[in-house]
XYZ file of C-alpha atoms in Angstrom:
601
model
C -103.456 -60.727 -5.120
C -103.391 -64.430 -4.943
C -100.609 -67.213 -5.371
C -101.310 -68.688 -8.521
C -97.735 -68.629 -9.925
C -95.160 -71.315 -10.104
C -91.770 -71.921 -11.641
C -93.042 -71.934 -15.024
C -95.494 -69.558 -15.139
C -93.109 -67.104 -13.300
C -90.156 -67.926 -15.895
C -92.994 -67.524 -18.783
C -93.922 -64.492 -17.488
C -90.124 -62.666 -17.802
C -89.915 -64.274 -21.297
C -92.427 -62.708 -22.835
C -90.820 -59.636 -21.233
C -87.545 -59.917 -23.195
C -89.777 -61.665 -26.114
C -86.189 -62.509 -28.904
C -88.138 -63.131 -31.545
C -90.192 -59.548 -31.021
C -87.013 -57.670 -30.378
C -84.546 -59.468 -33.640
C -87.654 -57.955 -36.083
C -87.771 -54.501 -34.026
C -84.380 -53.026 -32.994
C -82.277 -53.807 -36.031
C -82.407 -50.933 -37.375
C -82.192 -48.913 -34.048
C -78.834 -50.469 -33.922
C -77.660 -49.974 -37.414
C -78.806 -46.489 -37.149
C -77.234 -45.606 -33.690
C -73.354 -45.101 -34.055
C -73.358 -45.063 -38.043
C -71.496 -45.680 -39.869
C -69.190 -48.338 -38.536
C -71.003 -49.494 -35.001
C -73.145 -51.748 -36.495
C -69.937 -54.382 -37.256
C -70.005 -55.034 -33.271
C -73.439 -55.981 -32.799
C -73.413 -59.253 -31.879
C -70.497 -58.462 -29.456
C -72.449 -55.709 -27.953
C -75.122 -58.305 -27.027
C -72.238 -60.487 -25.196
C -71.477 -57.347 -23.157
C -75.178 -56.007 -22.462
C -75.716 -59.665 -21.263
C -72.462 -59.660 -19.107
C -74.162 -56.581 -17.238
C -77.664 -57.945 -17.118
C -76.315 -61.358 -15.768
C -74.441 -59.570 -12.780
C -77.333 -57.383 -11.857
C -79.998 -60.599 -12.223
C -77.891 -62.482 -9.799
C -78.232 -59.209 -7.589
C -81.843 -59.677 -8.202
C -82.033 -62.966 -7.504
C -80.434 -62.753 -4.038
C -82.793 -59.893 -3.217
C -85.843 -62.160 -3.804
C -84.763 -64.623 -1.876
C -84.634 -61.670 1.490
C -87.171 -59.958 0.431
C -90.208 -61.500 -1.567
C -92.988 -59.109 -2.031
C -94.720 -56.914 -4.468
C -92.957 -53.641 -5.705
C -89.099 -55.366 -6.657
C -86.288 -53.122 -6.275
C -88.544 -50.856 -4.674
C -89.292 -53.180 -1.712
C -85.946 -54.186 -1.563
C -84.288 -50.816 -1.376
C -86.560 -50.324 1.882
C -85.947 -53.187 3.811
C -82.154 -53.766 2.688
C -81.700 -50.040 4.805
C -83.992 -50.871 7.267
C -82.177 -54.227 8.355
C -78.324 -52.274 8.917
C -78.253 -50.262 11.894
C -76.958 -47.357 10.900
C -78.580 -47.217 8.007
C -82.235 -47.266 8.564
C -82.246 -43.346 8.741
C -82.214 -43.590 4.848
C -84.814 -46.593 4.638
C -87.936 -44.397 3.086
C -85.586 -42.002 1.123
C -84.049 -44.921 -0.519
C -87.185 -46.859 -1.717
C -88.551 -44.178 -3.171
C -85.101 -43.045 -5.350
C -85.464 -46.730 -6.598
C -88.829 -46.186 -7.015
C -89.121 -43.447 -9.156
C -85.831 -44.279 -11.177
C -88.295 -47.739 -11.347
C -90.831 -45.319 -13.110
C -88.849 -43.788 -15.459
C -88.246 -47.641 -17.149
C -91.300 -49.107 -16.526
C -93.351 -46.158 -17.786
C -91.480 -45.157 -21.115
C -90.730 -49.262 -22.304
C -94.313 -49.977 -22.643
C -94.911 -46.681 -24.933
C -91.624 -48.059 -26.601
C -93.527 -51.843 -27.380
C -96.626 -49.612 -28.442
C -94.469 -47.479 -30.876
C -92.305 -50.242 -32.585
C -95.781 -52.544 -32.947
C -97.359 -49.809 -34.884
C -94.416 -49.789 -36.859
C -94.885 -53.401 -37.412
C -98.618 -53.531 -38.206
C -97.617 -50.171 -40.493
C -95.096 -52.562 -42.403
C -97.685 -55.222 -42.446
C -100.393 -52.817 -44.367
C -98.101 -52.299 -47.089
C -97.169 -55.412 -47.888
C -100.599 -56.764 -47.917
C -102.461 -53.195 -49.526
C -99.027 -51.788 -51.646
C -101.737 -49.486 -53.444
C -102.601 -47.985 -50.410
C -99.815 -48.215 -47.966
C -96.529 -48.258 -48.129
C -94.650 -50.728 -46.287
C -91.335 -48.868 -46.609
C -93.114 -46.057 -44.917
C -95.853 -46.818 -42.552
C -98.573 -44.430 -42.640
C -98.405 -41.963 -39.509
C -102.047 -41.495 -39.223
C -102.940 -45.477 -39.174
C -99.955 -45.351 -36.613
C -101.179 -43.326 -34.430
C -104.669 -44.376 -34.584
C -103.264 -48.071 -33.279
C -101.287 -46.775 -30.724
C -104.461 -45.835 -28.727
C -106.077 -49.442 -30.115
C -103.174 -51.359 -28.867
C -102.251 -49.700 -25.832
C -105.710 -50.283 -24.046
C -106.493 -53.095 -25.926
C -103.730 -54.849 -24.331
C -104.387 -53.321 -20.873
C -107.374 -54.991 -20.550
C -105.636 -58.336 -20.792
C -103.778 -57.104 -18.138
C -106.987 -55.627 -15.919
C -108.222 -59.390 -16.081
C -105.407 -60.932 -13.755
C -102.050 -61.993 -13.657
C -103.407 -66.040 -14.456
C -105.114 -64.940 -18.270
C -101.873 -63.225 -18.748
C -99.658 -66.276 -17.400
C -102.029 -68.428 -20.390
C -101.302 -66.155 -23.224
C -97.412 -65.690 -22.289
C -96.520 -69.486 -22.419
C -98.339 -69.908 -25.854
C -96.850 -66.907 -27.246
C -93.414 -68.094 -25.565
C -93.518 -71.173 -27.591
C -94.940 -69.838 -30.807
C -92.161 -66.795 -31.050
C -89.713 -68.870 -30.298
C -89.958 -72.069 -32.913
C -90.720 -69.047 -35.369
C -86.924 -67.749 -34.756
C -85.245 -70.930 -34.996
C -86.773 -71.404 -38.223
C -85.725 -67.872 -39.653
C -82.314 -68.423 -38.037
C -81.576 -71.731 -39.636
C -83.010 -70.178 -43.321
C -80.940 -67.249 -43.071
C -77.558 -68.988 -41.815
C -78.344 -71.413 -44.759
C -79.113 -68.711 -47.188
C -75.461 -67.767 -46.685
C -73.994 -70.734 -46.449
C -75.526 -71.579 -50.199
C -75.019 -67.741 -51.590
C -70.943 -68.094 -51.255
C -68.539 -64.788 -52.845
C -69.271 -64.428 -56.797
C -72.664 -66.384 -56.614
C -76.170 -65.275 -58.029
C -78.287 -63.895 -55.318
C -81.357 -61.581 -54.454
C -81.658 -57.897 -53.723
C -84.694 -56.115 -53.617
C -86.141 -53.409 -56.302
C -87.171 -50.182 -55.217
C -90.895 -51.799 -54.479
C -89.253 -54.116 -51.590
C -89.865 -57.481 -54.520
C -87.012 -59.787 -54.468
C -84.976 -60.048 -57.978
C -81.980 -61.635 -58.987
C -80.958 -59.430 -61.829
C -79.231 -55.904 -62.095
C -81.860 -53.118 -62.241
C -80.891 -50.277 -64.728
C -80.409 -46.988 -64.052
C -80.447 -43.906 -65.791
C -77.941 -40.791 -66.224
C -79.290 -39.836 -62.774
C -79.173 -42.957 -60.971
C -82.861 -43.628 -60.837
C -83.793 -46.712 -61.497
C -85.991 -47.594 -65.452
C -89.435 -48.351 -65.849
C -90.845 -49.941 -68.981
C -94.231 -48.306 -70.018
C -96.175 -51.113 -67.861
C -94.461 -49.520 -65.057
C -91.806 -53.003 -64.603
C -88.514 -52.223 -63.527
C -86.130 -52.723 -66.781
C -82.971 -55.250 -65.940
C -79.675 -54.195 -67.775
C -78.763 -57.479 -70.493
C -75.905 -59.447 -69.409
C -73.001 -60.400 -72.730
C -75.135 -61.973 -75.054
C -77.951 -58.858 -74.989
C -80.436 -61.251 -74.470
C -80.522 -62.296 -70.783
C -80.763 -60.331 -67.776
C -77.492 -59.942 -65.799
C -77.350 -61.243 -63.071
C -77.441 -59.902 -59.764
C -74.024 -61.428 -58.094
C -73.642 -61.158 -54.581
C -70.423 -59.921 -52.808
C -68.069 -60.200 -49.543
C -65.157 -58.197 -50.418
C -63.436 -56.736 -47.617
C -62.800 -53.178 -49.223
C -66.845 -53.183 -49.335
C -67.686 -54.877 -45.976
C -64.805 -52.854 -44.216
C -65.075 -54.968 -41.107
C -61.001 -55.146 -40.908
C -58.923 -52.159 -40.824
C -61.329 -49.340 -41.420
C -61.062 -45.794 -39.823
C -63.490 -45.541 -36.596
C -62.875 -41.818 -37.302
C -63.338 -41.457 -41.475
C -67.421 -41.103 -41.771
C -66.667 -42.390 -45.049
C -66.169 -45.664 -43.765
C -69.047 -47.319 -43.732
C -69.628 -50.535 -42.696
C -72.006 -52.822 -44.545
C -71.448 -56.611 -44.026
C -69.257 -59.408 -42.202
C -66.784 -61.452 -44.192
C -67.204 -64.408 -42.396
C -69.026 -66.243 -39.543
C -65.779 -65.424 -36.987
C -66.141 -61.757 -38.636
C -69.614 -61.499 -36.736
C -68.679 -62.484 -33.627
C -65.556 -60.189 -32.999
C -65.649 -57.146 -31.298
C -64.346 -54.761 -33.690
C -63.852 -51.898 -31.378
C -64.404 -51.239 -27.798
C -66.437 -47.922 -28.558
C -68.317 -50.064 -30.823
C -69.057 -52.401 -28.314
C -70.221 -50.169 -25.769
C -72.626 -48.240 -28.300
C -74.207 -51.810 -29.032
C -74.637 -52.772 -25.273
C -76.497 -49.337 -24.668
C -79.191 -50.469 -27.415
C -78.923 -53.683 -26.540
C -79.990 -53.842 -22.690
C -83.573 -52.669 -24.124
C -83.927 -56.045 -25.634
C -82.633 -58.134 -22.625
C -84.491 -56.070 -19.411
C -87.478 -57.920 -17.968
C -85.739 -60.685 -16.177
C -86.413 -58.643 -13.205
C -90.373 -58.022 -13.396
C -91.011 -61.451 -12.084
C -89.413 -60.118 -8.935
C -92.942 -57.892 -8.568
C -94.836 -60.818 -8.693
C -94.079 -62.243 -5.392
C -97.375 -61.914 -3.908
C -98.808 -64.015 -6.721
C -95.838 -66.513 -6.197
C -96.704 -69.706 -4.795
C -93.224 -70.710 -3.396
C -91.607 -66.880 -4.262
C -87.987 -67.772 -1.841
C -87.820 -70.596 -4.015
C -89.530 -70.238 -7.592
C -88.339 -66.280 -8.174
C -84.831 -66.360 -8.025
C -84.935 -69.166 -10.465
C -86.863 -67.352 -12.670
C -85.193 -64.442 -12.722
C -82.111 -66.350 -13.851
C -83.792 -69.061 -16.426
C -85.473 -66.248 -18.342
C -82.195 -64.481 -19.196
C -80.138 -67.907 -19.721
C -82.674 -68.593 -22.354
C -83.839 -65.631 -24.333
C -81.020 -64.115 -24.077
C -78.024 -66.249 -23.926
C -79.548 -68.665 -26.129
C -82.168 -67.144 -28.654
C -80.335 -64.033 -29.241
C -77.224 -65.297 -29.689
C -78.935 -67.819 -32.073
C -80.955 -64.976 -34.041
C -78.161 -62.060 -33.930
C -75.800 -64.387 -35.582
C -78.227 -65.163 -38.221
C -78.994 -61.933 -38.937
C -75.870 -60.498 -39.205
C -74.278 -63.313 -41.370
C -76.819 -62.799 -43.667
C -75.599 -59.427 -45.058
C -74.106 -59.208 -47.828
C -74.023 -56.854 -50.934
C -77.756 -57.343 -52.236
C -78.879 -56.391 -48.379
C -76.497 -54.201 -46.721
C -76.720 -52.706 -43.284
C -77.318 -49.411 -44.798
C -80.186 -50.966 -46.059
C -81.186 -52.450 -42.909
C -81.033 -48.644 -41.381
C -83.325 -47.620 -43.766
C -85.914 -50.158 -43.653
C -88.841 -50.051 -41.174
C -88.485 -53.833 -41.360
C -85.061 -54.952 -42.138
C -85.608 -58.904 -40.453
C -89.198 -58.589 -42.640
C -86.988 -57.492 -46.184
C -84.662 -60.610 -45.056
C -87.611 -63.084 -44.404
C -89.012 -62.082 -47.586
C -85.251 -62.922 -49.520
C -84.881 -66.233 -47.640
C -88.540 -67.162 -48.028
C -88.159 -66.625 -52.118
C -84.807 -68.293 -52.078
C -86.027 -71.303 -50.339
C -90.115 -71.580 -51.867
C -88.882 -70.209 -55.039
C -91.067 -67.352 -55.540
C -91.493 -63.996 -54.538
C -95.142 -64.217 -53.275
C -93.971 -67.395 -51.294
C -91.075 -64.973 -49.689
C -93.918 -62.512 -48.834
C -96.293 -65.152 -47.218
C -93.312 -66.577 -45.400
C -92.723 -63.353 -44.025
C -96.494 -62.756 -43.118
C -96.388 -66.147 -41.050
C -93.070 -64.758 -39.279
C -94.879 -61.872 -38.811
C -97.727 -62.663 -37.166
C -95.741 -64.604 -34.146
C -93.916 -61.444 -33.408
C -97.312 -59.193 -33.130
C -97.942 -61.850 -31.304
C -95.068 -61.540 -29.110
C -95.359 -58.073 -29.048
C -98.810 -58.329 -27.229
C -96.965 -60.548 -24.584
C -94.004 -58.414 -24.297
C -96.473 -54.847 -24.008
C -98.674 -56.928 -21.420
C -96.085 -58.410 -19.565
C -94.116 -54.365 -19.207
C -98.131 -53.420 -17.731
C -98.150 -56.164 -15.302
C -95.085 -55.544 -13.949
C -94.804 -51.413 -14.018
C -98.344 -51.393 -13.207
C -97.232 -53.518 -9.818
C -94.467 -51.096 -8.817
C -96.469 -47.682 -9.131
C -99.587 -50.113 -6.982
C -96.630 -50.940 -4.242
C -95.781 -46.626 -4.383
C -99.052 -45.819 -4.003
C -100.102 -48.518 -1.317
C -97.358 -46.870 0.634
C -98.681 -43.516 0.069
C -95.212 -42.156 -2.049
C -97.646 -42.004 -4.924
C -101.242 -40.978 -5.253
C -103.398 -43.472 -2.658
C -105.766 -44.456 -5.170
C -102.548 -46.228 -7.230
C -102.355 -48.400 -4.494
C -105.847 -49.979 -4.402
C -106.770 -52.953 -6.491
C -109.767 -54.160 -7.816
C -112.875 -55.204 -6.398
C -113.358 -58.527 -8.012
C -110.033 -58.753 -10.430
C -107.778 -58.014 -7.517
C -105.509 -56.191 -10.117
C -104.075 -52.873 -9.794
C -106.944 -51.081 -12.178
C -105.886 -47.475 -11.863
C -102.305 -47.968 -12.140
C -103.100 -50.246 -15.161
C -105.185 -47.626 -17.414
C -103.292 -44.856 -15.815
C -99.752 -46.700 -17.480
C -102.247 -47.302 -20.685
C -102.582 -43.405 -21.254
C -99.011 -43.054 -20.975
C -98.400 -45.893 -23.089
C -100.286 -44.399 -26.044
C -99.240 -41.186 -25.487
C -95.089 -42.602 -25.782
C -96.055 -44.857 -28.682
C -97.866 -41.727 -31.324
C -94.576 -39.837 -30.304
C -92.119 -42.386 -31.427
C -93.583 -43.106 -34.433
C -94.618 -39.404 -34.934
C -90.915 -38.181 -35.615
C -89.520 -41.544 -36.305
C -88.499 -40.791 -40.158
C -86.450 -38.084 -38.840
C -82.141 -37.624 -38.004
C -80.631 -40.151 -39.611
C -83.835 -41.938 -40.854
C -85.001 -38.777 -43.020
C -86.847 -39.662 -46.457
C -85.447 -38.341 -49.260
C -87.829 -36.791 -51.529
C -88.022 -39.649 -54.319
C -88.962 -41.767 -51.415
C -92.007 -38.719 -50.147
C -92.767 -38.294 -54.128
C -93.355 -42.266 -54.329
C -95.803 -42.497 -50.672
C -99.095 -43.441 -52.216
C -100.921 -39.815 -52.453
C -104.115 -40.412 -49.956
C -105.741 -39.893 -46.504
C -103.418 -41.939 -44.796
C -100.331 -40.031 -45.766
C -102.119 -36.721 -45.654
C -100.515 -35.945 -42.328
C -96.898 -36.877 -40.398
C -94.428 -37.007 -44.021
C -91.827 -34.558 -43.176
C -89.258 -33.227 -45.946
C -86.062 -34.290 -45.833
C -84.312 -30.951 -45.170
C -86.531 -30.359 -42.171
C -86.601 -34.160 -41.031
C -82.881 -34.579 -40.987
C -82.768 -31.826 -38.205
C -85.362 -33.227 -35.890
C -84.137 -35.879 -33.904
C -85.426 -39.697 -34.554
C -88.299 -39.461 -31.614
C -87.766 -44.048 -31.761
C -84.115 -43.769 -30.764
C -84.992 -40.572 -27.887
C -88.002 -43.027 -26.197
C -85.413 -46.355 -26.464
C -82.656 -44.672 -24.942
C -84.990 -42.736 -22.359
C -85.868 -45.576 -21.447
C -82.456 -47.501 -21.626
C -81.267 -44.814 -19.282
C -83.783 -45.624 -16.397
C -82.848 -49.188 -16.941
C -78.884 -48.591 -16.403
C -80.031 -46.105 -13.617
C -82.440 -48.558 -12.011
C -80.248 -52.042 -12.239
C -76.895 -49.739 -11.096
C -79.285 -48.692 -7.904
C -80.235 -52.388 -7.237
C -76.806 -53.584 -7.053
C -76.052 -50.682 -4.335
C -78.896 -52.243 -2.667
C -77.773 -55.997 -3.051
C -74.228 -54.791 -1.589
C -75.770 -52.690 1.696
C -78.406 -55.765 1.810
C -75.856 -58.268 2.940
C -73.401 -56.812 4.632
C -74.686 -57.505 7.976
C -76.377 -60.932 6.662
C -75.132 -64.634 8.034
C -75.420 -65.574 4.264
C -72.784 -63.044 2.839
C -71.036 -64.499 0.195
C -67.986 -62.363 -1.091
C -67.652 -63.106 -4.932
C -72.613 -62.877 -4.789
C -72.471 -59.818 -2.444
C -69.550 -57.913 -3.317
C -67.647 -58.871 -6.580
C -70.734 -59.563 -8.594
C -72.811 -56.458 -8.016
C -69.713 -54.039 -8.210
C -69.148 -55.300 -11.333
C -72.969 -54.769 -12.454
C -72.151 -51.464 -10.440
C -69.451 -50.334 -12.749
C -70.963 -52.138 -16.063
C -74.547 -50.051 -15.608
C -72.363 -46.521 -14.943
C -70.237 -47.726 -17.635
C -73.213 -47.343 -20.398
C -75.003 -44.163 -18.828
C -71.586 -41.975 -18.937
C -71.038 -43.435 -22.906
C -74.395 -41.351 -23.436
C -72.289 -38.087 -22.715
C -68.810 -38.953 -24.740
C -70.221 -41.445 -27.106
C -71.265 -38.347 -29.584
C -68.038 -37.247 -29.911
C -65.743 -40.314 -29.724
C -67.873 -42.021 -32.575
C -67.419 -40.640 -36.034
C -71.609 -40.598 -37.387
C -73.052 -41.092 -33.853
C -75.717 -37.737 -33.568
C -76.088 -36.039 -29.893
C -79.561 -35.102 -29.867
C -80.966 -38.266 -29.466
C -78.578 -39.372 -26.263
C -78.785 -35.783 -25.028
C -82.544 -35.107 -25.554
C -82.988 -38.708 -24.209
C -80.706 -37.400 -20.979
C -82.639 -33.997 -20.909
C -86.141 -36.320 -20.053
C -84.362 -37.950 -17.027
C -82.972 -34.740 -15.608
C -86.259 -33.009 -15.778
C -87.757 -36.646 -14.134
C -85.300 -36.845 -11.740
C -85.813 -32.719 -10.553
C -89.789 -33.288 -10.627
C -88.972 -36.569 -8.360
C -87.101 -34.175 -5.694
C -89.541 -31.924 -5.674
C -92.613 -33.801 -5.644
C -91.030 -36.362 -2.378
C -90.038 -33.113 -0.211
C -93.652 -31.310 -1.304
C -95.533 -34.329 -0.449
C -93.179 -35.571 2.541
C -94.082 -31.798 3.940
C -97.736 -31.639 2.791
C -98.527 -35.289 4.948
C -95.734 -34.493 7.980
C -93.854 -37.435 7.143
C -89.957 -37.724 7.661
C -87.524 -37.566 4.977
C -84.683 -39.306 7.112
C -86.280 -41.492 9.549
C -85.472 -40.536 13.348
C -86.454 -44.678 14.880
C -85.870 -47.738 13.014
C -89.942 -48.726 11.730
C -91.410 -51.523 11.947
C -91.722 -54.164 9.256
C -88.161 -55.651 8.915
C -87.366 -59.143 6.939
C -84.340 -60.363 9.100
């Protein structure tokens, strides 16, 4: 590998990682969905807390780089942290590869999450540009699946090419993502700001088309078509106008002050004000918002992994690792979550949100026909939106290859994985087998997220099955409602599969940071001690909510958290065994009897 990387390409690269403008469009819904039906009201205070524990264990990070630059990141730092304490080094090659393979169990499933939620996205896309043949409301699960292969490959190639292509396309999809956000997040805030209690605003019909007016129903609650097939308005006073659709902040229906965190009736739908959105609302609520949440913030860290392609890694890395967090996520998400959330209101409800494949695309499409006037200028401003997060999407899916990739090529150069992930290419100098190797199981990850992900609490109900457009594409993957509802949402199992490796992973690395300077002339108590217990704590904090959450949470489901738990265990006991079968099978030591060589004072 060579040292092509600076500051800025460094920073870029763990931007594109955490990618706001990528992650606003594609976990929304996770996190109206997870912990219904009143977590949702904390959202924007479970982003404050996920970025409380990702700023503790970055500054953990950072220190680390500054010891120990190298490929491999918390892998390479687990090693030589033991192998600098004297009593310690016993534990040096047992501890790496712990780190190591908790390392694997993030950085393989959160590509095949990135695969999964951009199929989703080009799924949405299809139906708003072909309604006759797709659905946007429901992506088709053959196209899906198809473009999980497509994509996941596709975008491995960019990463086969080198780490300075990649560098390129992360700073112009940096800057492109984020102007895009701003823009939504100033249209939405204003779309609120203008749409005030009692005021004339949009909803959407049934078809996902903006309208202004009440849609009627009939004695079953299903909403009138004319004989053109137009959706009939009920008349406002004078019989000759349609009423109008007024929008609404009421308390009694947002039910973000004084509502039952143990009635499953109580359902919460929007905030009643701009302070509304940033309270807490409950500490449970919090918590369950912070465990969704870390998926959108992780990647400050990969840069750490690029140290051989650092050109001044003491220096540049550590600075990185902090700038890409204070940015994306202390900045842009704060920016964009706010938006979002004090956008709701009684036309577009967080119940609708959960139901959506799309819910930031339904909003772009209200705010674009507010602001332009017309639906079809909604829908184009939406497409435009659009397009910079597939965009960001490629960066944030190449950027999770590039660095996952470069921890199972550090594994495998020491000989804890398969040898041949440890080579790198002949003329690329990029890790080429762990590359297409992660590419399979990114594919794989992606067709089973999307496979199952109208299932649980995202089940179609069988209007919405009746209404699919009846052809190839939806000839396979539409489950019934009945069925669907008990299958757990395969989206939420991969996120928080994933989620879980983080929390294990970043909860290792502050151990590490702790043990690393304990001996060390630059110990610094509040850096070296109160920091990473905190990120310590914080990270243990959010794996143990996965076992109480579900029943401390009125409307928060088991199976996902559980199943979710069930792939870690069964990672974790195929980790044991495969390090004492292979530590036996090549006569290496498990706990080392002399201190090796290879020590970063």
């Amino acid at each position: 590998m060579k040292p092509t990387l600076g500051l800025t390409g460094l920073t870029m690269n763990a931007m594109a990682l955490i990618a706001p403008g990528a992650f606003l469009w594609l976990t929304f819904a996770q996190q109206c969905l997870y912990g219904a039906p009143m977590a949702g009201s904390a959202m924007w205070f479970g982003i404050v807390a996920a970025l409380a524990l990702c700023f503790a264990t970055a500054i953990s990070y950072a220190e680390l780089s500054k010891l120990y630059p190298g490929a491999g990141s918390s892998y390479v730092f687990a090693e030589q942290a033991f192998i600098n304490k004297t009593g310690a080094f016993r534990f040096a090659r047992l501890a790496k590869f712990v780190i190591g393979w908790a390392s694997h169990l993030y950085y393989w499933i959160y590509p095949g999450v990135m695969v999964g939620v951009t199929a989703l996205l080009a799924g949405y896309l299809l139906g708003q540009l072909w309604p006759a043949i797709f659905s946007s409301a429901v992506p088709s699960p053959l196209f899906m699946i198809l473009f999980c292969v497509v994509f996941a490959f596709g975008v491995a190639y960019i990463a086969f090419r080198g780490v300075t292509g990649a560098t390129s396309v992360n700073i112009a999809i940096n800057v492109i993502q984020i102007t895009a956000l701003v823009v939504f997040a100033a249209f939405a805030i204003a779309y609120r700001a203008n749409h005030p209690h009692g005021s004339t605003g949009y909803t959407l019909n049934p078809d996902g088309v903006p309208v202004n007016a009440v849609i009627a129903n009939d004695k079953d609650g299903h909403p009138v078509k004319d004989k053109d097939g137009n959706y009939v308005f009920e008349m406002a006073a004078d019989g000759k106008t349609p009423k109008p659709f007024t929008l609404s902040y009421a308390p009694e229906l947002a039910l973000d002050k004084g509502a039952d965190p143990k009635n499953p009736a109580d359902t919460f739908e929007f905030h009643t004000s701009a302070s509304a959105v940033v309270a807490p609302h409950g500490f449970s609520y919090v918590i369950i918002q912070a465990c969704i949440a870390i998926l959108i913030l992780v990647g400050f860290e990969s840069v750490t992994a690029m140290g051989e392609e650092a050109k001044n890694p003491k220096r540049d890395i550590p600075r990185a690792v902090l700038l890409s967090l204070v940015i994306q996520g202390a900045i842009c998400y704060l920016l964009e979550y706010f938006a979002a959330n004090y956008f709701l209101n009684s036309g577009y409800t967080m119940t609708t949100a959960a139901g959506s494949a799309a819910p930031i695309g339904d909003m772009m499409v209200i705010v674009g026909t507010w602001l332009f006037g017309s639906p079809a200028a909604g829908k184009a401003f939406m497409l435009v939106e659009a397009f910079t997060v597939f965009l960001a999407l490629i960066g944030t899916t190449l950027s999770c290859i590039n660095t996952g990739a470069r921890v199972t090529y550090a594994m495998g150069r020491d000989e804890e994985l398969a040898a041949h992930f440890g080579l790198l290419h002949g003329s690329r100098l990029t890790p080429h087998r762990a590359i297409w190797t992660l590419a399979g199981i990114s594919a794989a990850i992606g067709i089973f997220s999307v496979l199952f992900y109208f299932c649980g609490g995202a089940a179609l109900t069988a209007d919405t099955i009746k209404g699919l457009p009846q052809n190839l594409w939806y000839s396979f993957g539409i489950i019934g409602h009945d069925t669907a509802a008990k299958i757990p949402q395969s989206m939420l199992i991969v996120t928080l599969a994933s989620n879980f490796g983080t929390f294990l992973l970043y909860m290792l690395t502050n151990v590490v940071a702790i043990i690393a300077f304990r001996e060390h002339h630059s110990f610094n108590t509040f850096k070296h001690v109160v920091v990473p217990v905190f990120g310590l704590v914080a990270n243990l904090l959010c794996m143990l909510f996965y076992l109480i959450g579900p029943f401390s949470v009125a409307g928060m489901s088991w199976k996902e958290p559980y199943v979710a738990l069930g792939v870690a265990a069964v990672w974790g006991l195929y980790g044991v065994w495969y390090f004492t079968q292979s530590s036996k099978r090549k006569g290496r030591e498990i706990l080392l009897s002399r201190k090796p060589e290879g020590a970063i004072a």
